[in-house]
């Protein structure tokens, strides 16, 4: 893979930033500073990091509710992500979205959608917009294995094939939809088989290896940009934490979790970078320390940020500003 | 001024807006090759082509979700749901996505889109194809819900809806397509969220919209023969709801009848009556009456169906009760 050292260090930095930001978020959640639901991406960092590193600026990204990592990979700052988690006016959604609803249109990150599967038809529409306007942007749509059992998935994926839409469907198969295994919920355990049923080219990739995800994504995006219609990528991964905070995790054993933690995506990448002599252990250690400082700064920024003003309650209900 | 049908008015609005702005396009079931199941888009496919008049699979979530996505890229989709009864298959995308995205992401997402759909009973289509659930959609902040009752308003309001940067539910009525009315020449718009007095009067205020405007107008003509002059306020939009003309009329007549085709419980009439009591209580001379659909799923049998739907005589009777 033809990557400069700085690019590698940037990806490593992103992965560690996601990990530490979320570990800090879990602490703040326990302290009651973050409300609502909090779904952590820990364990799956290689998926969105590898995937989004392969996109061009004109490529749109849309994902489900486990979106903090995707936001970071799309270029949102730790500050605005943390501020959103704390519900502050400086958050990426001005404190109105919360953990599950982060976005930054300027960075082509289209959210953060919390109804399982519902953003897949939106992805088809985003891709239709690019097709209609003759741009060469691709819409990258991420979703979990659980989303492939709901009707929206089938409507959206079917439409993408019928209209030859430039969409990269990315199923993050982390083995569980909440606490239900893929085998208990899905007619086929290889999710990519569903794409097969719609005649969409597809593949599977190891989601714990950021370089493999990146290469598969580069290939898939080139295929789509060649005017060949959608592509479907199943990425096999695992979340190390519960579905959300407060998940009793009765559906899996600690042994299973530990077994997967042997394949920590950050560890794998770390070993790759040192093994290939791209970076030294000391350099990576220094990056880890730098990220810790960034996280502390982000927490400080978020805590010092103002609450949304009371008048924000009635702002942005409509574009045209009616207030009822 | 030209005298045209409701169907022609809606069709003209679509055609003119598509000629005016290349970002406007249509998607929906049978909108293209077929020409629209209510023939509103007849001839569009041949003129504008398959890219701008897009036949979709029978997949309402994909139609509305797709329209939302396309709108986010700056296009102005007009998504057609063949009937409002099928909107329930897209309810998540109407309610959880279209109505929420602008607010939930702090104003970043802009959705210049229209959902054109058709409601109403009276055509013996049975319970699943005859509903008037307009009030359901009007419940959600973030959506605009409009239901014009005249060709003039239909054309002008559809143009406003297409030019609006907010998601608009544009609800037509299946039995109004043949109704004729005067329409101004040339390009004109009618604002969304503005009620209008369609018939001036002094004795009683009838508040209504869509198909029931026709029913209420017939009732007013009968009442006029008895010397009773009813003022008819046409809501035209359910959200944003413009109570101004309603209250102004009520403060003059002190009596109101609200006529809607949907069910009475938790309906448009419930909302209007509550607002009258809240905002004009000192002017109330008689209890506000509601004329609405009987609380049953609409039956197929013609006699039973008509028994369930509001009739001209029901409006006349209700007016006499408040006088």
mmCIF file of C-alpha atoms in Angstrom, chain A:
data_model
loop_
_atom_site.group_PDB
_atom_site.id
_atom_site.type_symbol
_atom_site.label_atom_id
_atom_site.label_comp_id
_atom_site.label_asym_id
_atom_site.label_seq_id
_atom_site.Cartn_x
_atom_site.Cartn_y
_atom_site.Cartn_z
ATOM 1 C CA UNK A 1 0.000 0.000 0.000
ATOM 2 C CA UNK A 2 1.420 3.300 -1.108
ATOM 3 C CA UNK A 3 1.075 5.524 1.916
ATOM 4 C CA UNK A 4 3.331 8.172 3.350
ATOM 5 C CA UNK A 5 4.464 7.877 6.954
ATOM 6 C CA UNK A 6 2.439 10.948 7.915
ATOM 7 C CA UNK A 7 -0.684 9.350 6.504
ATOM 8 C CA UNK A 8 -0.113 6.255 8.588
ATOM 9 C CA UNK A 9 0.464 8.309 11.698
ATOM 10 C CA UNK A 10 -2.695 10.266 10.949
ATOM 11 C CA UNK A 11 -4.763 7.058 10.796
ATOM 12 C CA UNK A 12 -3.177 5.757 13.984
ATOM 13 C CA UNK A 13 -3.894 9.089 15.618
ATOM 14 C CA UNK A 14 -7.546 8.921 14.570
ATOM 15 C CA UNK A 15 -7.979 5.417 15.954
ATOM 16 C CA UNK A 16 -6.428 6.262 19.301
ATOM 17 C CA UNK A 17 -8.403 9.496 19.440
ATOM 18 C CA UNK A 18 -11.669 7.597 18.994
ATOM 19 C CA UNK A 19 -10.673 5.034 21.620
ATOM 20 C CA UNK A 20 -9.638 7.521 24.276
ATOM 21 C CA UNK A 21 -12.453 9.942 23.524
ATOM 22 C CA UNK A 22 -14.981 7.186 24.063
ATOM 23 C CA UNK A 23 -13.285 5.862 27.182
ATOM 24 C CA UNK A 24 -13.506 9.387 28.554
ATOM 25 C CA UNK A 25 -17.132 9.647 27.417
ATOM 26 C CA UNK A 26 -17.947 6.495 29.388
ATOM 27 C CA UNK A 27 -16.511 8.126 32.513
ATOM 28 C CA UNK A 28 -18.497 11.314 31.933
ATOM 29 C CA UNK A 29 -21.620 9.235 31.386
ATOM 30 C CA UNK A 30 -21.132 7.511 34.732
ATOM 31 C CA UNK A 31 -20.731 10.941 36.280
ATOM 32 C CA UNK A 32 -24.053 11.980 34.807
ATOM 33 C CA UNK A 33 -22.530 14.624 32.572
ATOM 34 C CA UNK A 34 -23.684 12.877 29.407
ATOM 35 C CA UNK A 35 -27.370 12.030 29.158
ATOM 36 C CA UNK A 36 -29.512 9.765 27.008
ATOM 37 C CA UNK A 37 -27.969 6.759 25.317
ATOM 38 C CA UNK A 38 -24.277 6.295 24.653
ATOM 39 C CA UNK A 39 -23.196 3.653 22.136
ATOM 40 C CA UNK A 40 -19.455 3.139 22.050
ATOM 41 C CA UNK A 41 -17.508 2.230 18.934
ATOM 42 C CA UNK A 42 -14.570 0.769 20.880
ATOM 43 C CA UNK A 43 -13.247 -2.278 19.046
ATOM 44 C CA UNK A 44 -14.583 -1.189 15.669
ATOM 45 C CA UNK A 45 -12.238 1.776 15.087
ATOM 46 C CA UNK A 46 -10.463 0.167 12.143
ATOM 47 C CA UNK A 47 -13.675 -0.011 10.140
ATOM 48 C CA UNK A 48 -14.561 3.642 9.773
ATOM 49 C CA UNK A 49 -10.919 4.753 9.943
ATOM 50 C CA UNK A 50 -9.887 2.537 7.029
ATOM 51 C CA UNK A 51 -13.074 3.187 5.130
ATOM 52 C CA UNK A 52 -13.160 6.947 5.409
ATOM 53 C CA UNK A 53 -9.426 7.255 4.743
ATOM 54 C CA UNK A 54 -10.244 5.932 1.283
ATOM 55 C CA UNK A 55 -12.856 8.530 0.421
ATOM 56 C CA UNK A 56 -12.450 11.677 -1.638
ATOM 57 C CA UNK A 57 -13.791 14.995 -0.338
ATOM 58 C CA UNK A 58 -16.853 14.760 -2.602
ATOM 59 C CA UNK A 59 -17.837 11.402 -1.084
ATOM 60 C CA UNK A 60 -20.655 11.626 1.426
ATOM 61 C CA UNK A 61 -20.729 9.569 4.627
ATOM 62 C CA UNK A 62 -23.896 8.584 6.479
ATOM 63 C CA UNK A 63 -24.119 6.170 9.369
ATOM 64 C CA UNK A 64 -26.248 4.895 12.231
ATOM 65 C CA UNK A 65 -26.269 5.900 15.896
ATOM 66 C CA UNK A 66 -22.807 4.523 16.790
ATOM 67 C CA UNK A 67 -21.371 7.611 15.213
ATOM 68 C CA UNK A 68 -18.662 9.268 17.342
ATOM 69 C CA UNK A 69 -15.851 7.464 15.580
ATOM 70 C CA UNK A 70 -17.249 8.167 12.162
ATOM 71 C CA UNK A 71 -17.508 11.841 13.095
ATOM 72 C CA UNK A 72 -13.832 11.942 14.090
ATOM 73 C CA UNK A 73 -12.803 10.147 10.902
ATOM 74 C CA UNK A 74 -14.805 12.641 8.852
ATOM 75 C CA UNK A 75 -12.760 15.429 10.362
ATOM 76 C CA UNK A 76 -14.928 16.719 13.192
ATOM 77 C CA UNK A 77 -12.837 17.887 16.110
ATOM 78 C CA UNK A 78 -12.771 16.120 19.460
ATOM 79 C CA UNK A 79 -13.959 19.427 20.896
ATOM 80 C CA UNK A 80 -17.221 19.595 18.956
ATOM 81 C CA UNK A 81 -17.906 15.882 19.438
ATOM 82 C CA UNK A 82 -17.352 16.125 23.176
ATOM 83 C CA UNK A 83 -19.382 19.325 23.373
ATOM 84 C CA UNK A 84 -22.265 17.629 21.601
ATOM 85 C CA UNK A 85 -22.101 14.729 24.066
ATOM 86 C CA UNK A 86 -22.403 17.263 26.867
ATOM 87 C CA UNK A 87 -25.295 18.964 25.065
ATOM 88 C CA UNK A 88 -23.511 22.275 24.645
ATOM 89 C CA UNK A 89 -24.156 25.050 22.152
ATOM 90 C CA UNK A 90 -20.690 24.488 20.674
ATOM 91 C CA UNK A 91 -21.503 20.863 19.793
ATOM 92 C CA UNK A 92 -21.598 19.832 16.165
ATOM 93 C CA UNK A 93 -25.427 19.744 16.304
ATOM 94 C CA UNK A 94 -25.643 22.719 18.704
ATOM 95 C CA UNK A 95 -26.522 20.391 21.560
ATOM 96 C CA UNK A 96 -29.808 19.339 19.996
ATOM 97 C CA UNK A 97 -28.715 16.014 18.560
ATOM 98 C CA UNK A 98 -26.671 14.301 21.238
ATOM 99 C CA UNK A 99 -24.619 11.142 20.939
ATOM 100 C CA UNK A 100 -26.734 9.538 18.224
ATOM 101 C CA UNK A 101 -27.212 12.604 16.002
ATOM 102 C CA UNK A 102 -23.891 14.118 15.058
ATOM 103 C CA UNK A 103 -23.234 15.625 11.650
ATOM 104 C CA UNK A 104 -21.198 18.196 9.801
ATOM 105 C CA UNK A 105 -22.501 18.907 6.344
ATOM 106 C CA UNK A 106 -19.418 20.958 5.472
ATOM 107 C CA UNK A 107 -17.320 17.843 5.991
ATOM 108 C CA UNK A 108 -19.748 15.747 4.009
ATOM 109 C CA UNK A 109 -20.781 13.846 7.118
ATOM 110 C CA UNK A 110 -24.556 13.410 6.946
ATOM 111 C CA UNK A 111 -25.173 11.929 10.403
ATOM 112 C CA UNK A 112 -25.782 10.083 12.849
ATOM 113 C CA UNK A 113 -29.264 8.395 12.394
ATOM 114 C CA UNK A 114 -30.873 6.572 15.256
ATOM 115 C CA UNK A 115 -33.751 4.612 13.738
ATOM 116 C CA UNK A 116 -32.262 1.295 12.686
ATOM 117 C CA UNK A 117 -32.062 1.061 8.904
ATOM 118 C CA UNK A 118 -33.942 4.286 8.251
ATOM 119 C CA UNK A 119 -30.920 6.117 6.882
ATOM 120 C CA UNK A 120 -30.394 3.613 4.087
ATOM 121 C CA UNK A 121 -33.114 5.108 1.862
ATOM 122 C CA UNK A 122 -31.592 8.523 2.608
ATOM 123 C CA UNK A 123 -28.280 7.197 1.304
ATOM 124 C CA UNK A 124 -29.975 6.160 -1.926
ATOM 125 C CA UNK A 125 -31.377 9.665 -2.174
ATOM 126 C CA UNK A 126 -28.007 11.311 -1.525
ATOM 127 C CA UNK A 127 -26.518 9.156 -4.266
ATOM 128 C CA UNK A 128 -29.408 10.010 -6.570
ATOM 129 C CA UNK A 129 -28.643 13.681 -5.960
ATOM 130 C CA UNK A 130 -25.056 13.193 -7.121
ATOM 131 C CA UNK A 131 -26.096 11.091 -10.091
ATOM 132 C CA UNK A 132 -28.743 13.643 -11.113
ATOM 133 C CA UNK A 133 -26.290 16.533 -10.839
ATOM 134 C CA UNK A 134 -23.533 14.693 -12.639
ATOM 135 C CA UNK A 135 -20.900 14.821 -9.903
ATOM 136 C CA UNK A 136 -18.600 11.858 -9.294
ATOM 137 C CA UNK A 137 -19.258 11.663 -5.573
ATOM 138 C CA UNK A 138 -20.042 8.344 -3.937
ATOM 139 C CA UNK A 139 -22.278 7.988 -0.903
ATOM 140 C CA UNK A 140 -20.789 5.732 1.766
ATOM 141 C CA UNK A 141 -23.535 4.259 3.920
ATOM 142 C CA UNK A 142 -22.588 2.405 7.106
ATOM 143 C CA UNK A 143 -24.968 0.261 9.126
ATOM 144 C CA UNK A 144 -24.936 -2.738 11.428
ATOM 145 C CA UNK A 145 -25.844 -6.348 10.778
ATOM 146 C CA UNK A 146 -29.120 -5.783 12.618
ATOM 147 C CA UNK A 147 -30.219 -3.207 10.042
ATOM 148 C CA UNK A 148 -30.180 -5.773 7.257
ATOM 149 C CA UNK A 149 -33.300 -7.447 8.637
ATOM 150 C CA UNK A 150 -35.565 -4.438 8.410
ATOM 151 C CA UNK A 151 -37.550 -3.532 5.308
ATOM 152 C CA UNK A 152 -35.805 -0.193 4.737
ATOM 153 C CA UNK A 153 -32.597 -2.071 3.971
ATOM 154 C CA UNK A 154 -34.244 -4.023 1.202
ATOM 155 C CA UNK A 155 -36.081 -1.052 -0.291
ATOM 156 C CA UNK A 156 -32.929 1.043 -0.353
ATOM 157 C CA UNK A 157 -30.561 -1.622 -1.629
ATOM 158 C CA UNK A 158 -33.002 -2.704 -4.321
ATOM 159 C CA UNK A 159 -33.457 0.895 -5.473
ATOM 160 C CA UNK A 160 -29.696 1.434 -5.611
ATOM 161 C CA UNK A 161 -29.363 -1.454 -8.032
ATOM 162 C CA UNK A 162 -32.404 -0.558 -10.137
ATOM 163 C CA UNK A 163 -31.222 3.045 -10.545
ATOM 164 C CA UNK A 164 -27.488 2.177 -10.608
ATOM 165 C CA UNK A 165 -26.795 4.598 -7.795
ATOM 166 C CA UNK A 166 -23.247 5.432 -6.657
ATOM 167 C CA UNK A 167 -23.521 3.974 -3.162
ATOM 168 C CA UNK A 168 -21.037 1.984 -1.154
ATOM 169 C CA UNK A 169 -23.061 -0.100 1.288
ATOM 170 C CA UNK A 170 -20.936 -0.988 4.299
ATOM 171 C CA UNK A 171 -22.348 -3.496 6.741
ATOM 172 C CA UNK A 172 -20.441 -3.570 10.003
ATOM 173 C CA UNK A 173 -21.119 -7.099 11.149
ATOM 174 C CA UNK A 174 -20.213 -7.027 14.840
ATOM 175 C CA UNK A 175 -22.072 -10.297 15.442
ATOM 176 C CA UNK A 176 -24.896 -8.852 17.506
ATOM 177 C CA UNK A 177 -27.920 -6.645 16.913
ATOM 178 C CA UNK A 178 -28.124 -5.364 20.478
ATOM 179 C CA UNK A 179 -28.003 -8.728 22.253
ATOM 180 C CA UNK A 180 -29.250 -10.983 19.481
ATOM 181 C CA UNK A 181 -26.702 -12.895 17.445
ATOM 182 C CA UNK A 182 -26.715 -12.698 13.667
ATOM 183 C CA UNK A 183 -27.610 -16.386 13.546
ATOM 184 C CA UNK A 184 -30.734 -15.810 15.642
ATOM 185 C CA UNK A 185 -31.932 -12.829 13.601
ATOM 186 C CA UNK A 186 -30.772 -13.156 10.022
ATOM 187 C CA UNK A 187 -31.682 -15.813 7.467
ATOM 188 C CA UNK A 188 -28.090 -15.838 6.266
ATOM 189 C CA UNK A 189 -25.063 -15.397 8.501
ATOM 190 C CA UNK A 190 -22.871 -13.981 5.742
ATOM 191 C CA UNK A 191 -24.614 -10.654 5.312
ATOM 192 C CA UNK A 192 -23.054 -10.110 1.889
ATOM 193 C CA UNK A 193 -25.299 -12.905 0.605
ATOM 194 C CA UNK A 194 -28.187 -10.453 0.823
ATOM 195 C CA UNK A 195 -26.405 -8.208 -1.681
ATOM 196 C CA UNK A 196 -25.902 -11.270 -3.831
ATOM 197 C CA UNK A 197 -29.655 -11.619 -3.924
ATOM 198 C CA UNK A 198 -29.946 -8.152 -5.455
ATOM 199 C CA UNK A 199 -27.204 -8.755 -7.996
ATOM 200 C CA UNK A 200 -24.851 -6.285 -6.326
ATOM 201 C CA UNK A 201 -21.098 -6.989 -6.401
ATOM 202 C CA UNK A 202 -19.880 -7.624 -2.890
ATOM 203 C CA UNK A 203 -17.074 -8.744 -0.637
ATOM 204 C CA UNK A 204 -16.065 -9.463 2.936
ATOM 205 C CA UNK A 205 -13.179 -7.915 4.766
ATOM 206 C CA UNK A 206 -11.490 -8.234 8.162
ATOM 207 C CA UNK A 207 -12.682 -5.221 10.078
ATOM 208 C CA UNK A 208 -9.994 -5.436 12.728
ATOM 209 C CA UNK A 209 -7.283 -4.638 10.195
ATOM 210 C CA UNK A 210 -7.353 -1.010 9.142
ATOM 211 C CA UNK A 211 -5.112 -1.542 6.125
ATOM 212 C CA UNK A 212 -7.321 -4.300 4.753
ATOM 213 C CA UNK A 213 -10.431 -2.184 5.233
ATOM 214 C CA UNK A 214 -8.725 0.736 3.514
ATOM 215 C CA UNK A 215 -7.634 -1.325 0.513
ATOM 216 C CA UNK A 216 -11.046 -2.936 0.101
ATOM 217 C CA UNK A 217 -12.662 0.495 0.334
ATOM 218 C CA UNK A 218 -10.327 2.009 -2.267
ATOM 219 C CA UNK A 219 -11.175 -0.827 -4.643
ATOM 220 C CA UNK A 220 -14.904 -0.556 -3.980
ATOM 221 C CA UNK A 221 -14.970 3.222 -4.427
ATOM 222 C CA UNK A 222 -13.031 2.962 -7.701
ATOM 223 C CA UNK A 223 -15.523 0.366 -8.913
ATOM 224 C CA UNK A 224 -18.471 2.610 -8.092
ATOM 225 C CA UNK A 225 -16.834 5.749 -9.498
ATOM 226 C CA UNK A 226 -16.372 3.825 -12.715
ATOM 227 C CA UNK A 227 -20.109 4.084 -13.219
ATOM 228 C CA UNK A 228 -20.844 0.509 -12.220
ATOM 229 C CA UNK A 229 -23.550 1.184 -9.675
ATOM 230 C CA UNK A 230 -23.494 0.146 -6.024
ATOM 231 C CA UNK A 231 -21.065 -2.135 -4.207
ATOM 232 C CA UNK A 232 -21.678 -3.987 -0.945
ATOM 233 C CA UNK A 233 -18.967 -4.533 1.609
ATOM 234 C CA UNK A 234 -19.399 -6.690 4.704
ATOM 235 C CA UNK A 235 -16.876 -5.832 7.379
ATOM 236 C CA UNK A 236 -16.442 -8.346 10.172
ATOM 237 C CA UNK A 237 -15.755 -6.700 13.474
ATOM 238 C CA UNK A 238 -16.657 -6.756 17.156
ATOM 239 C CA UNK A 239 -17.595 -4.210 19.756
ATOM 240 C CA UNK A 240 -15.638 -4.600 22.963
ATOM 241 C CA UNK A 241 -18.183 -2.694 25.030
ATOM 242 C CA UNK A 242 -21.900 -3.317 25.517
ATOM 243 C CA UNK A 243 -24.495 -2.242 22.989
ATOM 244 C CA UNK A 244 -24.891 0.917 25.033
ATOM 245 C CA UNK A 245 -23.969 1.985 28.544
ATOM 246 C CA UNK A 246 -25.867 -0.140 31.019
ATOM 247 C CA UNK A 247 -25.915 -3.257 28.860
ATOM 248 C CA UNK A 248 -25.735 -6.257 31.265
ATOM 249 C CA UNK A 249 -24.194 -8.351 28.451
ATOM 250 C CA UNK A 250 -25.997 -11.556 29.339
ATOM 251 C CA UNK A 251 -25.858 -12.651 25.724
ATOM 252 C CA UNK A 252 -22.102 -13.240 25.552
ATOM 253 C CA UNK A 253 -19.288 -14.504 27.747
ATOM 254 C CA UNK A 254 -16.323 -12.529 28.970
ATOM 255 C CA UNK A 255 -14.142 -15.221 27.398
ATOM 256 C CA UNK A 256 -15.580 -14.379 24.023
ATOM 257 C CA UNK A 257 -14.905 -10.677 24.548
ATOM 258 C CA UNK A 258 -11.345 -11.352 25.706
ATOM 259 C CA UNK A 259 -10.763 -13.574 22.726
ATOM 260 C CA UNK A 260 -11.715 -10.748 20.376
ATOM 261 C CA UNK A 261 -9.669 -8.267 22.362
ATOM 262 C CA UNK A 262 -6.634 -10.278 21.300
ATOM 263 C CA UNK A 263 -7.404 -8.809 17.875
ATOM 264 C CA UNK A 264 -7.550 -5.207 19.046
ATOM 265 C CA UNK A 265 -7.521 -3.116 15.860
ATOM 266 C CA UNK A 266 -5.224 -0.515 17.404
ATOM 267 C CA UNK A 267 -2.821 -3.243 18.562
ATOM 268 C CA UNK A 268 -2.830 -4.840 15.138
ATOM 269 C CA UNK A 269 -2.056 -1.537 13.465
ATOM 270 C CA UNK A 270 0.573 -0.719 16.068
ATOM 271 C CA UNK A 271 2.339 -3.998 15.357
ATOM 272 C CA UNK A 272 2.074 -3.402 11.627
ATOM 273 C CA UNK A 273 3.591 0.062 11.881
ATOM 274 C CA UNK A 274 6.493 -1.073 14.056
ATOM 275 C CA UNK A 275 6.950 -4.408 12.250
ATOM 276 C CA UNK A 276 7.172 -2.688 8.877
ATOM 277 C CA UNK A 277 9.438 -0.082 10.463
ATOM 278 C CA UNK A 278 7.077 2.693 9.415
ATOM 279 C CA UNK A 279 7.112 4.124 12.925
ATOM 280 C CA UNK A 280 8.951 3.349 16.126
ATOM 281 C CA UNK A 281 7.270 2.323 19.349
ATOM 282 C CA UNK A 282 8.488 5.584 20.887
ATOM 283 C CA UNK A 283 6.850 7.629 18.175
ATOM 284 C CA UNK A 284 3.553 5.857 18.692
ATOM 285 C CA UNK A 285 3.827 6.188 22.473
ATOM 286 C CA UNK A 286 4.332 9.911 21.978
ATOM 287 C CA UNK A 287 1.192 10.043 19.862
ATOM 288 C CA UNK A 288 -0.748 8.257 22.601
ATOM 289 C CA UNK A 289 0.331 10.897 25.080
ATOM 290 C CA UNK A 290 -0.592 13.657 22.652
ATOM 291 C CA UNK A 291 -4.072 12.201 22.244
ATOM 292 C CA UNK A 292 -4.565 12.022 25.999
ATOM 293 C CA UNK A 293 -3.830 15.734 26.141
ATOM 294 C CA UNK A 294 -6.221 16.411 23.287
ATOM 295 C CA UNK A 295 -8.960 14.562 25.125
ATOM 296 C CA UNK A 296 -8.389 16.498 28.315
ATOM 297 C CA UNK A 297 -8.524 19.706 26.311
ATOM 298 C CA UNK A 298 -11.751 18.562 24.636
ATOM 299 C CA UNK A 299 -13.365 17.815 27.982
ATOM 300 C CA UNK A 300 -12.314 21.205 29.252
ATOM 301 C CA UNK A 301 -13.646 22.872 26.117
ATOM 302 C CA UNK A 302 -16.961 21.053 26.436
ATOM 303 C CA UNK A 303 -17.383 21.724 30.135
ATOM 304 C CA UNK A 304 -16.536 25.406 29.709
ATOM 305 C CA UNK A 305 -18.847 25.798 26.714
ATOM 306 C CA UNK A 306 -22.195 27.531 27.191
ATOM 307 C CA UNK A 307 -25.501 25.734 27.365
ATOM 308 C CA UNK A 308 -27.763 26.441 24.386
ATOM 309 C CA UNK A 309 -29.604 29.734 24.909
ATOM 310 C CA UNK A 310 -33.307 29.387 25.819
ATOM 311 C CA UNK A 311 -34.297 30.899 22.466
ATOM 312 C CA UNK A 312 -32.564 27.980 20.737
ATOM 313 C CA UNK A 313 -35.553 25.868 21.742
ATOM 314 C CA UNK A 314 -37.618 27.402 18.956
ATOM 315 C CA UNK A 315 -34.827 27.841 16.420
ATOM 316 C CA UNK A 316 -34.446 25.681 13.308
ATOM 317 C CA UNK A 317 -37.833 23.974 13.427
ATOM 318 C CA UNK A 318 -38.286 25.285 9.903
ATOM 319 C CA UNK A 319 -35.761 26.699 7.506
ATOM 320 C CA UNK A 320 -38.067 29.570 6.791
ATOM 321 C CA UNK A 321 -38.244 30.525 10.424
ATOM 322 C CA UNK A 322 -41.911 30.169 11.271
ATOM 323 C CA UNK A 323 -42.457 29.975 14.963
ATOM 324 C CA UNK A 324 -45.756 28.580 16.077
#
